[in-house]
Amino acid sequence: MKTETTNRKWQNHIKAKGIIPFFLDRLQQHALANAWQHGKGSFSFEIRDREQDDELTRMYFEMVEEFPYEFYVELTNKCNLDCTMCARPSMTRPTGVMKMQLFRKIIDEIAENQPFAFIHYYGIGESMVDKAIFTKLAYAVSKGLRNGLLFTNGQLLLTNENYKKLAEVGISNIGVDLDGFRPETYEAIRVGGSFAKAKEGIERLYQYIRDRNLRTRVEIAYQIVPGVNEGDLPAFVKWCNDNGYEYKLVPMHNWGGLRDDVGKSKVAGLGDLHHTKRETPCSYLWGNTTISWDGRMALCFFDADLRESVGDVNKSTIKQIWQGRHRQKRMAHVQGKFEGICAGCNCGTNIRLPQFNSGLYPEHLREAALVQGSPGAISAPE
């Protein structure tokens, strides 16, 4: 198959460069002020010119047609907090924790098909409430899948010195949410949480890693909640800069139309990132392969309630689902058709992929549109 050849070519390119691209720079332009971008540090992938850019973009799309590169594996959708901006209050699906047998099945297939995969070990919940979390992470690392990110609200970092276990388990990245820099601000957003616990957990985690020269990378995420925590931002940024902490600013979104009550931020550059008309296919269909705790595959990470589940990895393989119902959705986007939850979703509208029916997309995703002349069809050089 052409995609198999492309997959090998892509992986050989990575080996030759000695780097692991998390996502092509041009496909992951978040444009957030002072924000960490997924292509930073050990995952940097510099595009030097347009010709190279287009060739690598085409290669990437062909590679992921066979098997996805980036995954969200939801260890649990249970949580120890009631955050005001979360999808959980609107979520109707059952809560639970992923069984070890299912986790191993997922990891085994990823390791076999995509050894350079990047895995996010979280979903719509707090992963650290999973009592088997360190066993699961250690299993993934043992299969060669070190490249990944676990995000936590930080409330359990100090419990049983979990920050030490996280730093040493072997995954490459740890993220901690800190949406405020005063107790009254943080705790109004992260209801049930402690600002002091989260802040101290971050500080201990960083210090532990630095004292031992570990390779584990840490980032702090500050989600802008309009009218609540914008005033804390200067103090937060100063604290990060003074201590050499890596951080990113995160605008609110509507969870694929599940939370239409979100507002715009007043922080310069952040207000309209998720409130513009979608003008290109959504990048999350190529970069947010999400498997829920019970094995159902979501359309993307932002389909928090699995309103458009595309399959079940208990009954099928990831590859079968990806090349089946999920491919149909990617095809619709390439052809300029935004239906179902995509019609009301404002997530990722700031990330610009190639235009509809661009020659950079695999031919089988666009040829029907070119024949039928669907909305947004354009001619693009091969």
mmCIF file of C-alpha atoms in Angstrom:
data_model
loop_
_atom_site.group_PDB
_atom_site.id
_atom_site.type_symbol
_atom_site.label_atom_id
_atom_site.label_comp_id
_atom_site.label_asym_id
_atom_site.label_seq_id
_atom_site.Cartn_x
_atom_site.Cartn_y
_atom_site.Cartn_z
ATOM 1 C CA MET A 1 0.000 0.000 0.000
ATOM 2 C CA LYS A 2 1.091 3.551 -0.658
ATOM 3 C CA THR A 3 0.281 4.544 2.935
ATOM 4 C CA GLU A 4 2.500 1.775 4.319
ATOM 5 C CA THR A 5 5.393 2.992 2.197
ATOM 6 C CA THR A 6 4.737 6.552 3.346
ATOM 7 C CA ASN A 7 4.617 5.416 6.960
ATOM 8 C CA ARG A 8 8.051 3.829 6.674
ATOM 9 C CA LYS A 9 9.378 6.884 4.821
ATOM 10 C CA TRP A 10 8.065 9.191 7.551
ATOM 11 C CA GLN A 11 9.534 7.089 10.342
ATOM 12 C CA ASN A 12 12.893 6.874 8.550
ATOM 13 C CA HIS A 13 12.852 10.660 8.233
ATOM 14 C CA ILE A 14 12.281 10.947 11.978
ATOM 15 C CA LYS A 15 15.124 8.552 12.737
ATOM 16 C CA ALA A 16 17.487 10.432 10.458
ATOM 17 C CA LYS A 17 16.682 13.737 12.149
ATOM 18 C CA GLY A 18 16.803 12.245 15.628
ATOM 19 C CA ILE A 19 13.587 14.011 16.589
ATOM 20 C CA ILE A 20 9.956 13.132 17.164
ATOM 21 C CA PRO A 21 7.524 15.609 15.610
ATOM 22 C CA PHE A 22 4.379 15.894 17.683
ATOM 23 C CA PHE A 23 2.477 17.510 14.843
ATOM 24 C CA LEU A 24 3.636 19.513 11.864
ATOM 25 C CA ASP A 25 4.212 23.114 12.859
ATOM 26 C CA ARG A 26 1.881 24.420 10.166
ATOM 27 C CA LEU A 27 -0.912 22.139 11.409
ATOM 28 C CA GLN A 28 -0.515 23.114 15.054
ATOM 29 C CA GLN A 29 -0.455 26.928 15.034
ATOM 30 C CA HIS A 30 -2.279 27.870 18.229
ATOM 31 C CA ALA A 31 -1.154 31.511 18.181
ATOM 32 C CA LEU A 32 -1.482 31.841 21.949
ATOM 33 C CA ALA A 33 0.442 34.655 23.632
ATOM 34 C CA ASN A 34 3.426 33.181 25.503
ATOM 35 C CA ALA A 35 1.900 29.740 25.049
ATOM 36 C CA TRP A 36 3.777 26.489 24.842
ATOM 37 C CA GLN A 37 3.305 24.936 21.426
ATOM 38 C CA HIS A 38 3.326 21.181 21.012
ATOM 39 C CA GLY A 39 6.314 21.446 18.689
ATOM 40 C CA LYS A 40 8.653 22.868 21.335
ATOM 41 C CA GLY A 41 11.797 21.446 22.905
ATOM 42 C CA SER A 42 12.607 17.827 22.174
ATOM 43 C CA PHE A 43 9.596 17.671 19.868
ATOM 44 C CA SER A 44 10.617 20.602 17.662
ATOM 45 C CA PHE A 45 10.204 20.117 13.946
ATOM 46 C CA GLU A 46 11.271 23.100 11.892
ATOM 47 C CA ILE A 47 9.757 23.636 8.468
ATOM 48 C CA ARG A 48 12.319 25.582 6.451
ATOM 49 C CA ASP A 49 10.462 26.368 3.250
ATOM 50 C CA ARG A 50 7.078 25.997 1.570
ATOM 51 C CA GLU A 51 8.155 23.179 -0.734
ATOM 52 C CA GLN A 52 9.412 21.107 2.178
ATOM 53 C CA ASP A 53 6.361 22.109 4.177
ATOM 54 C CA ASP A 54 3.969 20.815 1.526
ATOM 55 C CA GLU A 55 5.887 17.587 1.020
ATOM 56 C CA LEU A 56 5.933 16.776 4.720
ATOM 57 C CA THR A 57 2.278 17.737 5.090
ATOM 58 C CA ARG A 58 1.327 15.397 2.245
ATOM 59 C CA MET A 59 3.492 12.670 3.751
ATOM 60 C CA TYR A 60 1.892 13.153 7.161
ATOM 61 C CA PHE A 61 -1.663 12.902 5.864
ATOM 62 C CA GLU A 62 -0.804 9.749 3.908
ATOM 63 C CA MET A 63 0.833 8.208 6.965
ATOM 64 C CA VAL A 64 -2.082 8.791 9.313
ATOM 65 C CA GLU A 65 -4.578 7.421 6.791
ATOM 66 C CA GLU A 66 -3.185 4.006 7.695
ATOM 67 C CA PHE A 67 -2.988 4.515 11.447
ATOM 68 C CA PRO A 68 -3.233 7.617 13.679
ATOM 69 C CA TYR A 69 -0.205 9.235 15.253
ATOM 70 C CA GLU A 70 -1.694 11.019 18.269
ATOM 71 C CA PHE A 71 -4.010 9.461 20.855
ATOM 72 C CA TYR A 72 -6.071 10.443 23.874
ATOM 73 C CA VAL A 73 -6.558 7.409 26.111
ATOM 74 C CA GLU A 74 -9.131 8.205 28.769
ATOM 75 C CA LEU A 75 -8.081 6.274 31.874
ATOM 76 C CA THR A 76 -11.228 7.471 33.632
ATOM 77 C CA ASN A 77 -13.961 10.088 33.351
ATOM 78 C CA LYS A 78 -14.358 10.254 37.123
ATOM 79 C CA CYS A 79 -13.062 13.369 38.831
ATOM 80 C CA ASN A 80 -12.290 14.753 42.270
ATOM 81 C CA LEU A 81 -13.327 18.329 41.353
ATOM 82 C CA ASP A 82 -16.324 20.130 39.833
ATOM 83 C CA CYS A 83 -14.697 22.660 37.522
ATOM 84 C CA THR A 84 -16.959 25.356 36.132
ATOM 85 C CA MET A 85 -15.732 25.186 32.521
ATOM 86 C CA CYS A 86 -15.643 21.395 32.216
ATOM 87 C CA ALA A 87 -17.831 19.239 29.987
ATOM 88 C CA ARG A 88 -18.680 16.891 32.852
ATOM 89 C CA PRO A 89 -21.762 18.804 34.125
ATOM 90 C CA SER A 90 -23.339 18.296 30.688
ATOM 91 C CA MET A 91 -22.105 14.733 30.274
ATOM 92 C CA THR A 92 -24.704 11.943 30.236
ATOM 93 C CA ARG A 93 -22.517 8.884 29.586
ATOM 94 C CA PRO A 94 -21.638 6.514 32.466
ATOM 95 C CA THR A 95 -18.525 7.046 34.554
ATOM 96 C CA GLY A 96 -15.874 4.415 35.123
ATOM 97 C CA VAL A 97 -12.209 3.443 34.976
ATOM 98 C CA MET A 98 -10.509 1.702 32.054
ATOM 99 C CA LYS A 99 -9.777 -1.947 32.778
ATOM 100 C CA MET A 100 -6.162 -3.072 32.557
ATOM 101 C CA GLN A 101 -6.970 -5.688 29.905
ATOM 102 C CA LEU A 102 -8.456 -3.045 27.613
ATOM 103 C CA PHE A 103 -5.581 -0.641 28.266
ATOM 104 C CA ARG A 104 -3.056 -3.312 27.285
ATOM 105 C CA LYS A 105 -4.984 -4.112 24.103
ATOM 106 C CA ILE A 106 -4.902 -0.442 23.095
ATOM 107 C CA ILE A 107 -1.220 0.019 23.947
ATOM 108 C CA ASP A 108 -0.206 -3.197 22.184
ATOM 109 C CA GLU A 109 -1.877 -2.132 18.940
ATOM 110 C CA ILE A 110 -0.394 1.360 19.068
ATOM 111 C CA ALA A 111 3.102 -0.001 19.777
ATOM 112 C CA GLU A 112 2.847 -2.420 16.865
ATOM 113 C CA ASN A 113 1.544 0.088 14.326
ATOM 114 C CA GLN A 114 2.919 3.467 15.401
ATOM 115 C CA PRO A 115 6.047 3.240 17.617
ATOM 116 C CA PHE A 116 6.469 7.027 17.415
ATOM 117 C CA ALA A 117 2.949 7.690 18.682
ATOM 118 C CA PHE A 118 2.253 10.505 21.143
ATOM 119 C CA ILE A 119 -0.281 9.484 23.791
ATOM 120 C CA HIS A 120 -2.262 11.750 26.111
ATOM 121 C CA TYR A 121 -3.188 9.738 29.192
ATOM 122 C CA TYR A 122 -6.347 11.618 30.085
ATOM 123 C CA GLY A 123 -9.844 12.442 28.900
ATOM 124 C CA ILE A 124 -12.855 14.037 30.581
ATOM 125 C CA GLY A 125 -11.783 13.255 34.125
ATOM 126 C CA GLU A 126 -8.845 13.204 36.549
ATOM 127 C CA SER A 127 -6.503 10.381 35.575
ATOM 128 C CA MET A 128 -4.852 10.222 38.979
ATOM 129 C CA VAL A 129 -8.008 8.891 40.634
ATOM 130 C CA ASP A 130 -7.276 5.678 38.718
ATOM 131 C CA LYS A 131 -5.547 3.502 41.323
ATOM 132 C CA ALA A 132 -3.736 1.563 38.587
ATOM 133 C CA ILE A 133 -2.376 4.649 36.858
ATOM 134 C CA PHE A 134 1.306 4.000 37.513
ATOM 135 C CA THR A 135 0.990 0.344 36.504
ATOM 136 C CA LYS A 136 -0.652 1.427 33.257
ATOM 137 C CA LEU A 137 1.916 4.104 32.473
ATOM 138 C CA ALA A 138 4.756 1.696 33.233
ATOM 139 C CA TYR A 139 3.232 -0.844 30.837
ATOM 140 C CA ALA A 140 3.083 1.723 28.021
ATOM 141 C CA VAL A 141 6.701 2.715 28.629
ATOM 142 C CA SER A 142 7.728 -0.963 28.621
ATOM 143 C CA LYS A 143 6.257 -1.204 25.119
ATOM 144 C CA GLY A 144 8.464 1.657 23.944
ATOM 145 C CA LEU A 145 5.739 4.324 24.116
ATOM 146 C CA ARG A 146 7.538 6.901 26.210
ATOM 147 C CA ASN A 147 6.307 9.869 24.194
ATOM 148 C CA GLY A 148 3.199 11.114 25.901
ATOM 149 C CA LEU A 149 1.567 13.536 28.279
ATOM 150 C CA LEU A 150 -0.415 13.082 31.459
ATOM 151 C CA PHE A 151 -2.444 16.117 32.539
ATOM 152 C CA THR A 152 -3.680 16.448 36.113
ATOM 153 C CA ASN A 153 -5.445 19.063 38.197
ATOM 154 C CA GLY A 154 -2.618 18.641 40.705
ATOM 155 C CA GLN A 155 -4.730 17.846 43.734
ATOM 156 C CA LEU A 156 -3.177 14.388 44.197
ATOM 157 C CA LEU A 157 0.459 15.223 43.453
ATOM 158 C CA LEU A 158 1.357 15.480 47.130
ATOM 159 C CA THR A 159 -0.653 12.397 48.162
ATOM 160 C CA ASN A 160 1.745 9.491 48.791
ATOM 161 C CA GLU A 161 4.397 11.626 47.042
ATOM 162 C CA ASN A 162 2.765 10.912 43.699
ATOM 163 C CA TYR A 163 4.812 13.683 42.092
ATOM 164 C CA LYS A 164 7.905 11.471 42.512
ATOM 165 C CA LYS A 165 6.195 8.462 40.922
ATOM 166 C CA LEU A 166 5.008 10.549 37.986
ATOM 167 C CA ALA A 167 8.459 12.005 37.419
ATOM 168 C CA GLU A 168 10.079 8.564 37.400
ATOM 169 C CA VAL A 169 7.509 6.397 35.622
ATOM 170 C CA GLY A 170 9.081 7.175 32.243
ATOM 171 C CA ILE A 171 6.574 9.186 30.190
ATOM 172 C CA SER A 172 8.094 12.264 28.598
ATOM 173 C CA ASN A 173 5.642 14.988 29.652
ATOM 174 C CA ILE A 174 3.525 15.970 32.657
ATOM 175 C CA GLY A 175 0.972 18.775 32.611
ATOM 176 C CA VAL A 176 -0.698 20.475 35.576
ATOM 177 C CA ASP A 177 -3.670 22.848 35.471
ATOM 178 C CA LEU A 178 -3.451 26.067 37.490
ATOM 179 C CA ASP A 179 -6.317 28.370 36.486
ATOM 180 C CA GLY A 180 -5.734 31.222 38.873
ATOM 181 C CA PHE A 181 -3.059 32.621 41.159
ATOM 182 C CA ARG A 182 -5.076 33.373 44.288
ATOM 183 C CA PRO A 183 -7.013 30.839 46.381
ATOM 184 C CA GLU A 184 -10.290 32.692 45.875
ATOM 185 C CA THR A 185 -9.832 32.750 42.100
ATOM 186 C CA TYR A 186 -8.530 29.232 41.599
ATOM 187 C CA GLU A 187 -11.071 27.659 43.937
ATOM 188 C CA ALA A 188 -13.984 29.497 42.316
ATOM 189 C CA ILE A 189 -13.072 27.713 39.058
ATOM 190 C CA ARG A 190 -11.676 24.401 40.333
ATOM 191 C CA VAL A 191 -14.527 23.828 42.775
ATOM 192 C CA GLY A 192 -13.493 21.493 45.569
ATOM 193 C CA GLY A 193 -9.804 22.023 44.914
ATOM 194 C CA SER A 194 -7.025 23.675 46.874
ATOM 195 C CA PHE A 195 -4.828 26.320 45.269
ATOM 196 C CA ALA A 196 -2.119 25.688 47.868
ATOM 197 C CA LYS A 197 -2.021 21.963 47.069
ATOM 198 C CA ALA A 198 -1.790 22.494 43.324
ATOM 199 C CA LYS A 199 0.915 25.169 43.588
ATOM 200 C CA GLU A 200 3.036 23.203 46.047
ATOM 201 C CA GLY A 201 2.631 20.058 43.956
ATOM 202 C CA ILE A 202 3.965 21.865 40.890
ATOM 203 C CA GLU A 203 6.911 23.299 42.799
ATOM 204 C CA ARG A 204 7.865 19.937 44.302
ATOM 205 C CA LEU A 205 7.495 18.181 40.959
ATOM 206 C CA TYR A 206 9.798 20.649 39.206
ATOM 207 C CA GLN A 207 12.352 20.554 42.029
ATOM 208 C CA TYR A 208 12.408 16.764 42.159
ATOM 209 C CA ILE A 209 13.030 16.522 38.397
ATOM 210 C CA ARG A 210 15.725 19.189 38.454
ATOM 211 C CA ASP A 211 17.552 17.745 41.453
ATOM 212 C CA ARG A 212 17.869 14.407 39.654
ATOM 213 C CA ASN A 213 18.405 15.718 36.123
ATOM 214 C CA LEU A 214 15.454 13.672 34.887
ATOM 215 C CA ARG A 215 14.321 14.025 31.276
ATOM 216 C CA THR A 216 10.664 14.460 32.234
ATOM 217 C CA ARG A 217 9.215 17.735 30.962
ATOM 218 C CA VAL A 218 6.553 19.697 32.874
ATOM 219 C CA GLU A 219 4.122 22.318 31.617
ATOM 220 C CA ILE A 220 1.489 24.352 33.432
ATOM 221 C CA ALA A 221 -1.821 25.171 31.744
ATOM 222 C CA TYR A 222 -3.755 28.325 32.606
ATOM 223 C CA GLN A 223 -7.243 28.300 31.127
ATOM 224 C CA ILE A 224 -8.698 31.765 30.731
ATOM 225 C CA VAL A 225 -12.163 31.904 32.304
ATOM 226 C CA PRO A 226 -13.708 35.246 31.267
ATOM 227 C CA GLY A 227 -14.457 37.610 34.130
ATOM 228 C CA VAL A 228 -12.899 35.319 36.746
ATOM 229 C CA ASN A 229 -9.152 34.750 36.440
ATOM 230 C CA GLU A 230 -7.885 37.182 33.829
ATOM 231 C CA GLY A 231 -6.661 39.563 36.530
ATOM 232 C CA ASP A 232 -4.403 36.876 38.038
ATOM 233 C CA LEU A 233 -2.535 36.321 34.794
ATOM 234 C CA PRO A 234 0.360 38.813 35.353
ATOM 235 C CA ALA A 235 1.218 37.252 38.734
ATOM 236 C CA PHE A 236 1.001 33.758 37.272
ATOM 237 C CA VAL A 237 3.287 34.636 34.363
ATOM 238 C CA LYS A 238 5.811 36.302 36.696
ATOM 239 C CA TRP A 239 5.886 33.239 38.945
ATOM 240 C CA CYS A 240 6.488 30.964 35.945
ATOM 241 C CA ASN A 241 9.190 33.188 34.463
ATOM 242 C CA ASP A 242 10.960 33.727 37.798
ATOM 243 C CA ASN A 243 11.147 29.970 38.352
ATOM 244 C CA GLY A 244 11.748 28.873 34.783
ATOM 245 C CA TYR A 245 8.425 27.036 34.578
ATOM 246 C CA GLU A 246 6.961 26.282 31.168
ATOM 247 C CA TYR A 247 3.343 27.340 30.692
ATOM 248 C CA LYS A 248 0.610 27.812 28.140
ATOM 249 C CA LEU A 249 -2.551 29.923 28.027
ATOM 250 C CA VAL A 250 -5.714 28.111 27.029
ATOM 251 C CA PRO A 251 -8.848 29.799 25.626
ATOM 252 C CA MET A 252 -12.266 28.367 26.456
ATOM 253 C CA HIS A 253 -14.267 26.399 23.887
ATOM 254 C CA ASN A 254 -17.740 24.911 23.716
ATOM 255 C CA TRP A 255 -16.902 21.191 23.765
ATOM 256 C CA GLY A 256 -18.341 20.544 20.332
ATOM 257 C CA GLY A 257 -21.492 22.509 21.153
ATOM 258 C CA LEU A 258 -22.000 20.766 24.510
ATOM 259 C CA ARG A 259 -21.211 23.958 26.463
ATOM 260 C CA ASP A 260 -22.507 26.965 24.552
ATOM 261 C CA ASP A 261 -22.410 29.053 27.729
ATOM 262 C CA VAL A 262 -18.677 29.750 27.443
ATOM 263 C CA GLY A 263 -17.623 33.353 26.914
ATOM 264 C CA LYS A 264 -14.828 35.225 25.204
ATOM 265 C CA SER A 265 -11.676 36.186 27.028
ATOM 266 C CA LYS A 266 -10.616 39.821 27.338
ATOM 267 C CA VAL A 267 -6.924 38.849 27.228
ATOM 268 C CA ALA A 268 -5.364 40.189 24.040
ATOM 269 C CA GLY A 269 -5.135 37.553 21.333
ATOM 270 C CA LEU A 270 -7.240 34.927 23.100
ATOM 271 C CA GLY A 271 -10.806 36.144 22.752
ATOM 272 C CA ASP A 272 -11.651 34.975 19.248
ATOM 273 C CA LEU A 273 -9.530 31.855 18.816
ATOM 274 C CA HIS A 274 -12.464 29.495 19.173
ATOM 275 C CA HIS A 275 -15.188 31.837 17.947
ATOM 276 C CA THR A 276 -14.502 32.141 14.233
ATOM 277 C CA LYS A 277 -16.063 30.431 11.241
ATOM 278 C CA ARG A 278 -14.425 27.165 10.256
ATOM 279 C CA GLU A 279 -12.675 27.772 6.944
ATOM 280 C CA THR A 280 -10.668 24.552 6.574
ATOM 281 C CA PRO A 281 -11.064 20.927 7.684
ATOM 282 C CA CYS A 282 -10.664 20.445 11.430
ATOM 283 C CA SER A 283 -7.188 19.385 12.525
ATOM 284 C CA TYR A 284 -8.608 17.426 15.450
ATOM 285 C CA LEU A 285 -9.908 14.723 13.115
ATOM 286 C CA TRP A 286 -6.280 13.934 12.335
ATOM 287 C CA GLY A 287 -4.760 14.724 15.708
ATOM 288 C CA ASN A 288 -7.230 13.798 18.440
ATOM 289 C CA THR A 289 -7.896 10.073 18.237
ATOM 290 C CA THR A 290 -9.766 9.524 21.515
ATOM 291 C CA ILE A 291 -10.630 6.238 23.204
ATOM 292 C CA SER A 292 -12.956 6.461 26.210
ATOM 293 C CA TRP A 293 -12.542 4.478 29.417
ATOM 294 C CA ASP A 294 -15.047 1.861 28.226
ATOM 295 C CA GLY A 295 -13.391 1.366 24.829
ATOM 296 C CA ARG A 296 -15.611 3.469 22.612
ATOM 297 C CA MET A 297 -13.761 5.669 20.154
ATOM 298 C CA ALA A 298 -14.936 9.274 20.067
ATOM 299 C CA LEU A 299 -14.955 11.429 16.985
ATOM 300 C CA CYS A 300 -12.322 13.597 18.706
ATOM 301 C CA PHE A 301 -11.309 14.734 22.190
ATOM 302 C CA PHE A 302 -13.965 17.464 22.194
ATOM 303 C CA ASP A 303 -16.779 14.960 21.670
ATOM 304 C CA ALA A 304 -16.890 14.695 25.461
ATOM 305 C CA ASP A 305 -20.241 12.911 25.633
ATOM 306 C CA LEU A 306 -19.505 10.540 22.710
ATOM 307 C CA ARG A 307 -22.452 11.818 20.725
ATOM 308 C CA GLU A 308 -20.717 10.547 17.583
ATOM 309 C CA SER A 309 -18.876 7.435 18.684
ATOM 310 C CA VAL A 310 -17.266 5.848 15.641
ATOM 311 C CA GLY A 311 -16.556 2.392 17.050
ATOM 312 C CA ASP A 312 -15.616 0.204 19.994
ATOM 313 C CA VAL A 313 -12.077 -1.150 20.410
ATOM 314 C CA ASN A 314 -13.456 -3.986 22.548
ATOM 315 C CA LYS A 315 -15.013 -5.347 19.363
ATOM 316 C CA SER A 316 -12.747 -3.957 16.624
ATOM 317 C CA THR A 317 -9.173 -2.827 16.218
ATOM 318 C CA ILE A 318 -8.173 0.832 16.249
ATOM 319 C CA LYS A 319 -7.070 0.443 12.643
ATOM 320 C CA GLN A 320 -10.441 -0.937 11.527
ATOM 321 C CA ILE A 321 -12.316 1.954 13.140
ATOM 322 C CA TRP A 322 -9.851 4.568 11.895
ATOM 323 C CA GLN A 323 -10.045 3.327 8.322
ATOM 324 C CA GLY A 324 -13.820 2.901 8.537
ATOM 325 C CA ARG A 325 -16.294 5.301 10.137
ATOM 326 C CA HIS A 326 -13.631 7.774 11.232
ATOM 327 C CA ARG A 327 -12.279 8.020 7.693
ATOM 328 C CA GLN A 328 -15.790 8.855 6.464
ATOM 329 C CA LYS A 329 -15.824 11.873 8.782
ATOM 330 C CA ARG A 330 -12.372 13.010 7.590
ATOM 331 C CA MET A 331 -13.593 12.684 4.020
ATOM 332 C CA ALA A 332 -16.625 14.865 4.784
ATOM 333 C CA HIS A 333 -14.391 17.602 6.223
ATOM 334 C CA VAL A 334 -12.005 17.518 3.265
ATOM 335 C CA GLN A 335 -15.069 18.006 1.076
ATOM 336 C CA GLY A 336 -16.254 20.988 3.143
ATOM 337 C CA LYS A 337 -19.136 19.248 4.884
ATOM 338 C CA PHE A 338 -19.553 19.937 8.617
ATOM 339 C CA GLU A 339 -22.400 17.826 9.935
ATOM 340 C CA GLY A 340 -23.453 16.398 13.297
ATOM 341 C CA ILE A 341 -21.591 17.880 16.265
ATOM 342 C CA CYS A 342 -19.099 19.507 13.879
ATOM 343 C CA ALA A 343 -21.813 21.886 12.688
ATOM 344 C CA GLY A 344 -21.967 23.645 16.067
ATOM 345 C CA CYS A 345 -18.374 23.184 17.211
ATOM 346 C CA ASN A 346 -15.966 26.108 17.613
ATOM 347 C CA CYS A 347 -12.962 24.065 18.738
ATOM 348 C CA GLY A 348 -9.741 24.533 16.814
ATOM 349 C CA THR A 349 -11.110 27.010 14.287
ATOM 350 C CA ASN A 350 -7.862 28.954 14.695
ATOM 351 C CA ILE A 351 -5.764 26.064 13.348
ATOM 352 C CA ARG A 352 -5.520 26.264 9.577
ATOM 353 C CA LEU A 353 -5.155 23.039 7.635
ATOM 354 C CA PRO A 354 -4.902 22.975 3.814
ATOM 355 C CA GLN A 355 -8.026 24.203 2.053
ATOM 356 C CA PHE A 356 -10.930 21.945 1.111
ATOM 357 C CA ASN A 357 -9.956 19.321 -1.508
ATOM 358 C CA SER A 358 -6.348 20.476 -1.521
ATOM 359 C CA GLY A 359 -3.960 18.171 -3.346
ATOM 360 C CA LEU A 360 -2.126 17.777 -0.039
ATOM 361 C CA TYR A 361 -4.881 15.435 1.171
ATOM 362 C CA PRO A 362 -4.919 11.775 0.043
ATOM 363 C CA GLU A 363 -6.826 11.410 -3.204
ATOM 364 C CA HIS A 364 -9.478 9.047 -1.848
ATOM 365 C CA LEU A 365 -10.608 11.712 0.652
ATOM 366 C CA ARG A 366 -11.253 14.353 -2.006
ATOM 367 C CA GLU A 367 -11.974 12.728 -5.367
ATOM 368 C CA ALA A 368 -15.719 12.385 -4.725
ATOM 369 C CA ALA A 369 -15.965 16.069 -3.918
ATOM 370 C CA LEU A 370 -14.047 17.062 -7.016
ATOM 371 C CA VAL A 371 -16.430 15.062 -9.179
ATOM 372 C CA GLN A 372 -19.574 16.263 -7.437
ATOM 373 C CA GLY A 373 -18.402 19.840 -6.952
ATOM 374 C CA SER A 374 -19.210 20.031 -3.247
ATOM 375 C CA PRO A 375 -19.019 23.384 -1.407
ATOM 376 C CA GLY A 376 -15.521 24.757 -1.025
ATOM 377 C CA ALA A 377 -13.966 22.624 -3.759
ATOM 378 C CA ILE A 378 -10.797 24.147 -5.162
ATOM 379 C CA SER A 379 -8.111 23.096 -7.568
ATOM 380 C CA ALA A 380 -4.752 22.410 -5.995
ATOM 381 C CA PRO A 381 -1.460 21.307 -7.511
ATOM 382 C CA GLU A 382 -0.405 17.720 -6.876
#
